[in-house]
mmCIF file of C-alpha atoms and ligand atoms in Angstrom:
data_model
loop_
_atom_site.group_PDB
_atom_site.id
_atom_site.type_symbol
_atom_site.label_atom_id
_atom_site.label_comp_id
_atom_site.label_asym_id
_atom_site.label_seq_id
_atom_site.Cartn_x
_atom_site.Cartn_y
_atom_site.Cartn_z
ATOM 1 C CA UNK Q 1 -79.956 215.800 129.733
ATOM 2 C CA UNK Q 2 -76.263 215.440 129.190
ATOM 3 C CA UNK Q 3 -74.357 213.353 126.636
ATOM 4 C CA UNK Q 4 -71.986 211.341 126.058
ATOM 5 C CA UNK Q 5 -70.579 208.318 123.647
ATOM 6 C CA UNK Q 6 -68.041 206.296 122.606
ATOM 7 C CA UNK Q 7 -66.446 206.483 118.743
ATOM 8 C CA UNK Q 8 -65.057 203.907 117.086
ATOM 9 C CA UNK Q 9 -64.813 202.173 113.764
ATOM 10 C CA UNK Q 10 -66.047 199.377 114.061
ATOM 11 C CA UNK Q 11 -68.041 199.711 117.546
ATOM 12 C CA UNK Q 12 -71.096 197.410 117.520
ATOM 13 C CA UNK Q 13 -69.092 195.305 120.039
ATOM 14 C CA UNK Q 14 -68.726 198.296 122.443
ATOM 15 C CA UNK Q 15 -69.753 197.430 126.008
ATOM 16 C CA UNK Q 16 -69.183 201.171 127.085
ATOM 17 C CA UNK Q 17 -73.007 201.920 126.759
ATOM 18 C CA UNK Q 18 -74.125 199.396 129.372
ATOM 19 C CA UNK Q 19 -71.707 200.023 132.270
ATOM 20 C CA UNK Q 20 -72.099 204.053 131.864
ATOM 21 C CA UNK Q 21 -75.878 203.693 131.508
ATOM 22 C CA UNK Q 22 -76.003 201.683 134.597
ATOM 23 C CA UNK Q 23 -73.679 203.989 136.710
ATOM 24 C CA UNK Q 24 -75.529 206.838 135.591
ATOM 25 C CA UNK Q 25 -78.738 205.968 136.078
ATOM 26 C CA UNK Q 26 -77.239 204.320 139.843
ATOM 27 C CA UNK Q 27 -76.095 207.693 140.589
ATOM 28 C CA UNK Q 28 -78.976 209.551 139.676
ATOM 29 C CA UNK Q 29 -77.082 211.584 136.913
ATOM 30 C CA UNK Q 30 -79.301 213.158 134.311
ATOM 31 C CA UNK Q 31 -77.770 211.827 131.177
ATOM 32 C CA UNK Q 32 -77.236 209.150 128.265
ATOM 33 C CA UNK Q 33 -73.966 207.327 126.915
ATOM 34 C CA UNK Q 34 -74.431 205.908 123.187
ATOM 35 C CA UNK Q 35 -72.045 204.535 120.930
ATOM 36 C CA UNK Q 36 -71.040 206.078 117.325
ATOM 37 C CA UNK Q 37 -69.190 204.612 114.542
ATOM 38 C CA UNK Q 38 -67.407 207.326 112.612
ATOM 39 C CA UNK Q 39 -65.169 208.166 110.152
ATOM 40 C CA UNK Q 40 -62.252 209.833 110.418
ATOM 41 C CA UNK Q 41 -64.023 212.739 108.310
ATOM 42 C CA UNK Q 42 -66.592 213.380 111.147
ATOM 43 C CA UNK Q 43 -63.754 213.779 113.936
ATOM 44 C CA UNK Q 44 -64.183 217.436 113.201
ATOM 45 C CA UNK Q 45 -67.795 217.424 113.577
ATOM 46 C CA UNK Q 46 -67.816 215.915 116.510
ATOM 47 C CA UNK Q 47 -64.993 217.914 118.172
ATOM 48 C CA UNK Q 48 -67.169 221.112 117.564
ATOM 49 C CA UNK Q 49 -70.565 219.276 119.311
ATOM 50 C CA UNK Q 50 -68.317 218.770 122.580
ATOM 51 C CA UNK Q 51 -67.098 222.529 122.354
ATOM 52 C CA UNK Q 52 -70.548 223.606 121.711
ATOM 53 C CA UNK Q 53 -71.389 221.660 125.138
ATOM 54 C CA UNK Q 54 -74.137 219.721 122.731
ATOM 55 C CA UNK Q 55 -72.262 215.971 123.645
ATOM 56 C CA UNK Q 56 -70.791 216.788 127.408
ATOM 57 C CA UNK Q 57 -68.181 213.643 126.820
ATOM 58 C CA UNK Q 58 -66.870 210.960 124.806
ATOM 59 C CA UNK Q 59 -64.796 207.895 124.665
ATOM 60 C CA UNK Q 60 -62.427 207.173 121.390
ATOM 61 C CA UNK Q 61 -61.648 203.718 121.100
ATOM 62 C CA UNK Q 62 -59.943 202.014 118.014
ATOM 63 C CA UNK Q 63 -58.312 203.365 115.496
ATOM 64 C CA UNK Q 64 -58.932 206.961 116.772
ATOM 65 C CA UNK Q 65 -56.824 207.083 120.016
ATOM 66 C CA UNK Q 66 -54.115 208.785 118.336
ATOM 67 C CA UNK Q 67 -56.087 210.643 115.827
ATOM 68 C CA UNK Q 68 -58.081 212.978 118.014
ATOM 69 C CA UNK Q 69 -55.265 214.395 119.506
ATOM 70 C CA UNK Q 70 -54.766 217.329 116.198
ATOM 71 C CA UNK Q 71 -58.367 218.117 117.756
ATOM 72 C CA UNK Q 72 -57.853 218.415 121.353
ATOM 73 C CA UNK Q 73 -56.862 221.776 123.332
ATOM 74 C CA UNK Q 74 -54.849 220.175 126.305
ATOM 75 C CA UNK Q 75 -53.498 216.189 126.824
ATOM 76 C CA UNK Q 76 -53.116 214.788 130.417
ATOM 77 C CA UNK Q 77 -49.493 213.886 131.103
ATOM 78 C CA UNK Q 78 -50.214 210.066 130.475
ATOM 79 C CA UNK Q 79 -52.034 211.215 127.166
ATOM 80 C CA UNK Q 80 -49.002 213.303 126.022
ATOM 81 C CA UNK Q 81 -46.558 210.108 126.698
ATOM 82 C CA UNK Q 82 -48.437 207.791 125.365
ATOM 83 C CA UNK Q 83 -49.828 209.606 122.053
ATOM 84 C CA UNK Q 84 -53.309 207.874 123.016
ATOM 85 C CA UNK Q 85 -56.447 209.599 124.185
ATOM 86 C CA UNK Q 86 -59.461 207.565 124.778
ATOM 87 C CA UNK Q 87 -61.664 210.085 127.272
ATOM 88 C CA UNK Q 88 -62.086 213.657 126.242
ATOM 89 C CA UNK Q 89 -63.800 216.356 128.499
ATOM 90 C CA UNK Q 90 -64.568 220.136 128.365
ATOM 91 C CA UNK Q 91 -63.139 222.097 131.186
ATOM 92 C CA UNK Q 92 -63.306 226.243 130.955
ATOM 93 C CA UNK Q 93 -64.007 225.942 127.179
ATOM 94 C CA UNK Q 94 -61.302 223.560 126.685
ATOM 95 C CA UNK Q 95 -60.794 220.667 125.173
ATOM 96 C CA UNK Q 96 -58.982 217.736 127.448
ATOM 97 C CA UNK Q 97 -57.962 214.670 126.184
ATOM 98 C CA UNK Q 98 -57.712 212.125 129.116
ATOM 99 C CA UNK Q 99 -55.762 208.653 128.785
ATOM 100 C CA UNK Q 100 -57.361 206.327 131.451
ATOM 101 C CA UNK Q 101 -56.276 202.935 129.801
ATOM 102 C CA UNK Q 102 -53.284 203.235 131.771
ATOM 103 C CA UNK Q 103 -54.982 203.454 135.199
ATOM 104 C CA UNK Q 104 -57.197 200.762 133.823
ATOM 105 C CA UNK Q 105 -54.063 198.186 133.263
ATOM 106 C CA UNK Q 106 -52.446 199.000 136.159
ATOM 107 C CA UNK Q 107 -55.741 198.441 139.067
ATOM 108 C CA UNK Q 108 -56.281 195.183 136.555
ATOM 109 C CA UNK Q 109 -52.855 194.135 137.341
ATOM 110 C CA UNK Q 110 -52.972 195.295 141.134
ATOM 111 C CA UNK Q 111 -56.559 193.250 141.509
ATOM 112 C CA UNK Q 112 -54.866 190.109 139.967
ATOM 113 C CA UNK Q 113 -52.599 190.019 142.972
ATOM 114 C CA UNK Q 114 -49.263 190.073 140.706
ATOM 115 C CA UNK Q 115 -46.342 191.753 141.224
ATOM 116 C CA UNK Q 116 -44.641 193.426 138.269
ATOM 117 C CA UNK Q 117 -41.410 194.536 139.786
ATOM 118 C CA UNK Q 118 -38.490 192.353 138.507
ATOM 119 C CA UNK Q 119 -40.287 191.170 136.132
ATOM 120 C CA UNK Q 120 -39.589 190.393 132.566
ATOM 121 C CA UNK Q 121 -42.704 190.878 130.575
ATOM 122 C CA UNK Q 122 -43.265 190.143 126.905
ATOM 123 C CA UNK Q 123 -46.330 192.167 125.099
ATOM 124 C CA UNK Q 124 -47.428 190.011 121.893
ATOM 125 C CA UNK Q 125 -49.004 193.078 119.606
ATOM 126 C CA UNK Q 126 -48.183 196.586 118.736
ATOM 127 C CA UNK Q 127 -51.497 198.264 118.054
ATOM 128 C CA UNK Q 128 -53.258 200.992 119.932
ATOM 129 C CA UNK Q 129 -53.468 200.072 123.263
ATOM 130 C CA UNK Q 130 -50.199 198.751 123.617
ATOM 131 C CA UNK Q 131 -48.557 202.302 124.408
ATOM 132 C CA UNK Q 132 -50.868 202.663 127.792
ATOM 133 C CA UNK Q 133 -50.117 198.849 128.840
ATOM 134 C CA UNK Q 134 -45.975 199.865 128.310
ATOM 135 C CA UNK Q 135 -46.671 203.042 130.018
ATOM 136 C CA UNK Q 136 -48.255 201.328 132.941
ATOM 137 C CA UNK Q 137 -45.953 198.393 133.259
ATOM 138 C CA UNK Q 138 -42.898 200.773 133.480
ATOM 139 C CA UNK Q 139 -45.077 202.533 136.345
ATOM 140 C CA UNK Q 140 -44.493 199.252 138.269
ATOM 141 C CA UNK Q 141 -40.905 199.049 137.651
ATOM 142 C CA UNK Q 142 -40.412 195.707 135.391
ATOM 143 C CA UNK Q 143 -36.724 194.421 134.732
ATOM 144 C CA UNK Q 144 -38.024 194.666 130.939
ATOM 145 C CA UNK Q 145 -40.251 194.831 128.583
ATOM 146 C CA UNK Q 146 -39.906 193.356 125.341
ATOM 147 C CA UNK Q 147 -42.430 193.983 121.894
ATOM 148 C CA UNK Q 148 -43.037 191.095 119.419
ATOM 149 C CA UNK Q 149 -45.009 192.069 116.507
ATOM 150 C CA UNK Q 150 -45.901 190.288 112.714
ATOM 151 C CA UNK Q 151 -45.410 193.656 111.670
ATOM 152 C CA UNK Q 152 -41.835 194.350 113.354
ATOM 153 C CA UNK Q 153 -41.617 197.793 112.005
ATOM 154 C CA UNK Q 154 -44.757 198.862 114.246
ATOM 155 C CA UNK Q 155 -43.028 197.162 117.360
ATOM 156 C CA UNK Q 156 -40.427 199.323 116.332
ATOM 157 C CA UNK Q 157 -41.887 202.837 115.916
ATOM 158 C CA UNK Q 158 -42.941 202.506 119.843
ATOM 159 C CA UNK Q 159 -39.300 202.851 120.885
ATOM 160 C CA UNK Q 160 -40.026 206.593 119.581
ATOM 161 C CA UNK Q 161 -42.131 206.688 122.861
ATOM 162 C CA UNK Q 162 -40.204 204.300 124.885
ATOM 163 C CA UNK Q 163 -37.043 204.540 124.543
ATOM 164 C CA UNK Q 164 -35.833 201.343 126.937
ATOM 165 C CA UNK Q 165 -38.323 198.898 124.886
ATOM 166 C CA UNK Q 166 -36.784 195.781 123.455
ATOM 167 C CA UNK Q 167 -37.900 194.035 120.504
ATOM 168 C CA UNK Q 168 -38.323 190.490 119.109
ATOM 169 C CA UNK Q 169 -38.943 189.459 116.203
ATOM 170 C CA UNK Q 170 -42.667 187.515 115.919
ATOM 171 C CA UNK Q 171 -42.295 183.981 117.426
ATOM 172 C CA UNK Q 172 -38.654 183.974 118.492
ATOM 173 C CA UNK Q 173 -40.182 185.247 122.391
ATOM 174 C CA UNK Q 174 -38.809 183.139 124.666
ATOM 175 C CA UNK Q 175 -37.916 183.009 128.696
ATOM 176 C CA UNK Q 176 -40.468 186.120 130.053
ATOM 177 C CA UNK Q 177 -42.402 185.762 133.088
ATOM 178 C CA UNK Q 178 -45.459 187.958 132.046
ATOM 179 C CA UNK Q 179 -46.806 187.307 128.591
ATOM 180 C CA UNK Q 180 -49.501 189.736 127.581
ATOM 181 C CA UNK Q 181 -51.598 189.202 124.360
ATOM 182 C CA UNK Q 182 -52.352 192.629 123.083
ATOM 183 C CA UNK Q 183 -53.190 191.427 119.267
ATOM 184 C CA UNK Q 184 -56.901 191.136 118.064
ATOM 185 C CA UNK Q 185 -56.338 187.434 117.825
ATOM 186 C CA UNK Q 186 -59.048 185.569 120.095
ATOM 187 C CA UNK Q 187 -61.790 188.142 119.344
ATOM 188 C CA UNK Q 188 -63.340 185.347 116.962
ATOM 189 C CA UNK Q 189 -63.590 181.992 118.905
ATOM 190 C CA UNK Q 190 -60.962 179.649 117.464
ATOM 191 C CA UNK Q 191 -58.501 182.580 116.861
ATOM 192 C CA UNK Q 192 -54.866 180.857 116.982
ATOM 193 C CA UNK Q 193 -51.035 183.267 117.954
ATOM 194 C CA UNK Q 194 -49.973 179.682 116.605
ATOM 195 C CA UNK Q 195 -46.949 180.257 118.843
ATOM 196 C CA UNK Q 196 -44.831 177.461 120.742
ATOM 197 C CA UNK Q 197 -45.660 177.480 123.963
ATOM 198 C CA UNK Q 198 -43.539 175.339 124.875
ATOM 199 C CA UNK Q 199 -41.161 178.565 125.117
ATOM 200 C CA UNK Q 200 -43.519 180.058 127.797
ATOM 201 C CA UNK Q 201 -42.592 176.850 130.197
ATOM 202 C CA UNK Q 202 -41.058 179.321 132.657
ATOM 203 C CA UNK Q 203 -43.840 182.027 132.606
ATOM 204 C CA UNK Q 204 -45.554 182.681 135.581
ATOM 205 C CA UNK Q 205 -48.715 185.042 134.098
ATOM 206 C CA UNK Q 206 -51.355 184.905 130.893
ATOM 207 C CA UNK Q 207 -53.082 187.984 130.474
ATOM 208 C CA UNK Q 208 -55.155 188.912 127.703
ATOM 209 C CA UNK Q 209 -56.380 192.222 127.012
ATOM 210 C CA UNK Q 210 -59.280 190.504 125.197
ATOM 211 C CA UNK Q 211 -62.413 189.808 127.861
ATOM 212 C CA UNK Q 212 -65.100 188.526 125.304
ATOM 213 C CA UNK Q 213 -64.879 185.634 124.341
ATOM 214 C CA UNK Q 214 -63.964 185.507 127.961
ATOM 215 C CA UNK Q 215 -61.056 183.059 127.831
ATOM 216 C CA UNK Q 216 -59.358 183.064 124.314
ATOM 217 C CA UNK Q 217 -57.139 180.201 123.383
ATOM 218 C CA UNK Q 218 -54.080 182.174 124.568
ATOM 219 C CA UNK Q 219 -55.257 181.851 128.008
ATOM 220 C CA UNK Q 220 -56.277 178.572 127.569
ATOM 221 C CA UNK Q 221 -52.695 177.798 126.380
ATOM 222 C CA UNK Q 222 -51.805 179.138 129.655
ATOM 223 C CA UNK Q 223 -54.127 177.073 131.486
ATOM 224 C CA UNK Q 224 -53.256 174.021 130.352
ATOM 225 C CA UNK Q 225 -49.254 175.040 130.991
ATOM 226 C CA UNK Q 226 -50.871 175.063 134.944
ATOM 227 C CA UNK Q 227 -50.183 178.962 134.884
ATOM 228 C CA UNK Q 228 -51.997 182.345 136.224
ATOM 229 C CA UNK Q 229 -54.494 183.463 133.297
ATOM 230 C CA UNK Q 230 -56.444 186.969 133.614
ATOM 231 C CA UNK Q 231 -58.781 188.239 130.912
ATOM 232 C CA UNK Q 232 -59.115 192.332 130.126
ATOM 233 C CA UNK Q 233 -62.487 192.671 131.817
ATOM 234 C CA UNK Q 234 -61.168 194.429 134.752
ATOM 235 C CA UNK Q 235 -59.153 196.717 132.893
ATOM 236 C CA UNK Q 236 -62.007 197.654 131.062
ATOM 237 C CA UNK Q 237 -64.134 198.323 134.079
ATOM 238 C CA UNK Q 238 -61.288 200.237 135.663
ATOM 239 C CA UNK Q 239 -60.743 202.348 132.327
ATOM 240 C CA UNK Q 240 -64.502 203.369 132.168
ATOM 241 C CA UNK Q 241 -64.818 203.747 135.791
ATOM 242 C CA UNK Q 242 -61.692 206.611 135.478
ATOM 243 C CA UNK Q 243 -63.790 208.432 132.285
ATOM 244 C CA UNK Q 244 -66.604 208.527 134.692
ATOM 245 C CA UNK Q 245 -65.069 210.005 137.174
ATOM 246 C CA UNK Q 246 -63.426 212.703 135.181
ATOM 247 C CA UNK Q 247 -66.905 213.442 133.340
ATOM 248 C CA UNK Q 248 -68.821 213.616 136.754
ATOM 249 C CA UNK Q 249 -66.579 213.416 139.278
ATOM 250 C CA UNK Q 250 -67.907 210.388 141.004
ATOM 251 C CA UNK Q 251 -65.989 207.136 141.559
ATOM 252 C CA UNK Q 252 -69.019 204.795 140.624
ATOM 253 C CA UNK Q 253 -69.159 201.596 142.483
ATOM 254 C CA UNK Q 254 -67.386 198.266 140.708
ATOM 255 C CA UNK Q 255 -69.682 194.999 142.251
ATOM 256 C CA UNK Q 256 -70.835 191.491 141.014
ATOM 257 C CA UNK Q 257 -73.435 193.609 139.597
ATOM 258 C CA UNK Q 258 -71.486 195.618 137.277
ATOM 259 C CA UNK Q 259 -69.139 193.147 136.381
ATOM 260 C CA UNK Q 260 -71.755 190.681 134.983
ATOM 261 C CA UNK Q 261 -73.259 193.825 132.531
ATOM 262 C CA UNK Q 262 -70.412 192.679 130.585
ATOM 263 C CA UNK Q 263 -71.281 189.043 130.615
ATOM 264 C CA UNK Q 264 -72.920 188.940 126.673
HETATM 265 P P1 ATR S 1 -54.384 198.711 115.173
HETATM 266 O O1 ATR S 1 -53.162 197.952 114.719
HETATM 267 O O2 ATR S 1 -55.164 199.331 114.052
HETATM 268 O O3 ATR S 1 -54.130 199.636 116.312
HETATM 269 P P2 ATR S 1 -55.375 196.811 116.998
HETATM 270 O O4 ATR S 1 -56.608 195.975 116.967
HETATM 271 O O5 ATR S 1 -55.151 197.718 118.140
HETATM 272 O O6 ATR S 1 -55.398 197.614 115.677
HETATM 273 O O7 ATR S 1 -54.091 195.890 116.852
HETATM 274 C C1 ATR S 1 -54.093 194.687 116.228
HETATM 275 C C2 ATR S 1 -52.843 193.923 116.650
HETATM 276 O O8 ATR S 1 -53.055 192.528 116.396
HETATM 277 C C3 ATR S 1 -51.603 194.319 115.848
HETATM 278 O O9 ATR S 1 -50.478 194.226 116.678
HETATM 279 C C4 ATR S 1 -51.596 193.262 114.749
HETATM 280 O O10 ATR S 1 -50.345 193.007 114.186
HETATM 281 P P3 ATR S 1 -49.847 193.831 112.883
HETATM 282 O O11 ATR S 1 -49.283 195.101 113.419
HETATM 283 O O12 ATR S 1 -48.823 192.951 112.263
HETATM 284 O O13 ATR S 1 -51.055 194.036 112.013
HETATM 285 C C5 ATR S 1 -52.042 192.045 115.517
HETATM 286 N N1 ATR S 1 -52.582 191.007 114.643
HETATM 287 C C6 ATR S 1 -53.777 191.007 114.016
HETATM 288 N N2 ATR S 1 -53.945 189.861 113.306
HETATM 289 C C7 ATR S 1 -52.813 189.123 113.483
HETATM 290 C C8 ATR S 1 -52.366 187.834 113.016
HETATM 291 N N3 ATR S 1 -53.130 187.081 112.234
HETATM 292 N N4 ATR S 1 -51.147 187.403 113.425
HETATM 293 C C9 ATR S 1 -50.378 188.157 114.235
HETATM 294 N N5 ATR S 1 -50.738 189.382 114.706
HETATM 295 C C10 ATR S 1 -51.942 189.861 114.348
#
């Protein structure tokens, strides 16, 4: 029976377990995904399970994704340029860390029927996931992409990565036609940006990394302003459907069926 899991701190919300149960068991793979909260203090321990072949996989999800990497062997390209892991594999006796967020964003994006190129594109947040969705973005060859973050000094530390990044300070955005809410704000119903919209007249796109609640008030926002909205739910299919392939080299099928596992 293999294994494999997904850390985090907190991670009772994690939805990982029910779409890689289902594809396993779909596939007919002998195995089990669970979820793990951990402390940075058992990052060692759990390093040495996965080079011991005892857990054959796991997802890192926040505030590991940079973390891990003083554990890993080897980092994908995308893993190396974004300073984020968040699928690690064994291969001949080493360590891999694997970034598949990006892939996730950028099939989200594709699906969505939007076209990035040209595009001025403001990212609201700075936290971990924002280096894959810059990484991505740039992939589909924006006219810019601009960082607002309450903390601006965080915003700030990304152009370490990204050299071509501009930055605003939090609420003076104005005039982008992508608008992409990569904060935690919206996780709890009633969550507020408390931004003026009114300054997002022009945009053309919502989209919220966030997929439950399912449509957050910044999406609502954009609604109401008559614009395209898209919630993270595909990205977060796409992301887990990318681990799975690296883990068992199968690209497991994405249906009605697999999107409504995530409907909690
Ligand atoms: P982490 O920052 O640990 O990676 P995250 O959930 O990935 O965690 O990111 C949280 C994001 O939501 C951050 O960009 C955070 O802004 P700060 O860097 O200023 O903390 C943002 N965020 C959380 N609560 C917020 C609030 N009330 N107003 C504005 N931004 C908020």
């Amino acid at each position: 029976m293999k294994k494999y899991l997904v850390i985090g701190n907190p991670i009772t919300h994690s939805l990982s377990p029910e779409l890689h149960n289902y594809w396993i068991k779909e596939n007919g793979i002998k195995g089990i995904y669970n979820k793990e909260k951990l402390n940075e203090k058992d990052l060692k321990e759990l390093f040495l399970k996965i080079k011991n072949k005892e857990i054959n996989g796991a997802n890192i999800t926040v505030p590991f994704k940079k973390d891990v990497i003083y554990y890993l062997d080897q980092l994908s390209l995308e893993a190396e340029k974004t300073q984020s892991v968040n699928t690690v594999n064994l291969k001949k006796d080493k360590i891999i860390g694997h970034n598949t967020d990006i892939d996730g964003f950028e099939l989200a994006i594709k699906d969505a029927n939007y076209d990035v190129e040209g595009k001025k594109v403001l990212i609201l947040g700075a936290g971990g996931v924002v280096p894959s969705v810059i990484f991505a973005l740039y992939k589909m060859r924006p006219l810019s992409v601009t960082i607002s973050n309450r903390t601006k000094a965080k915003a700030e530390s990304l152009k370490n990565l990204f050299n071509d990044l501009k930055i605003v300070d939090w609420g003076e955005a104005s005039n982008f036609d992508m608008i992409i809410n990569a904060t935690s704000i919206g996780l709890k119903k009633g969550d507020n940006l408390n931004l003026d919209f009114s300054k997002f007249q022009d945009s053309e796109f919502f989209y919220d990394i966030i997929y439950n609640p399912k449509e957050t008030n910044f999406l609502k926002d954009g609604k109401n302003l008559g614009k395209k909205t898209e919630n993270g739910k595909k990205m977060f299919i796409y992301q887990a459907a990318k681990a799975f392939k690296i883990w068992h080299g199968i690209d497991p099928k994405i249906d009605e069926q697999v999107m409504g596992l995530l409907d909690k």
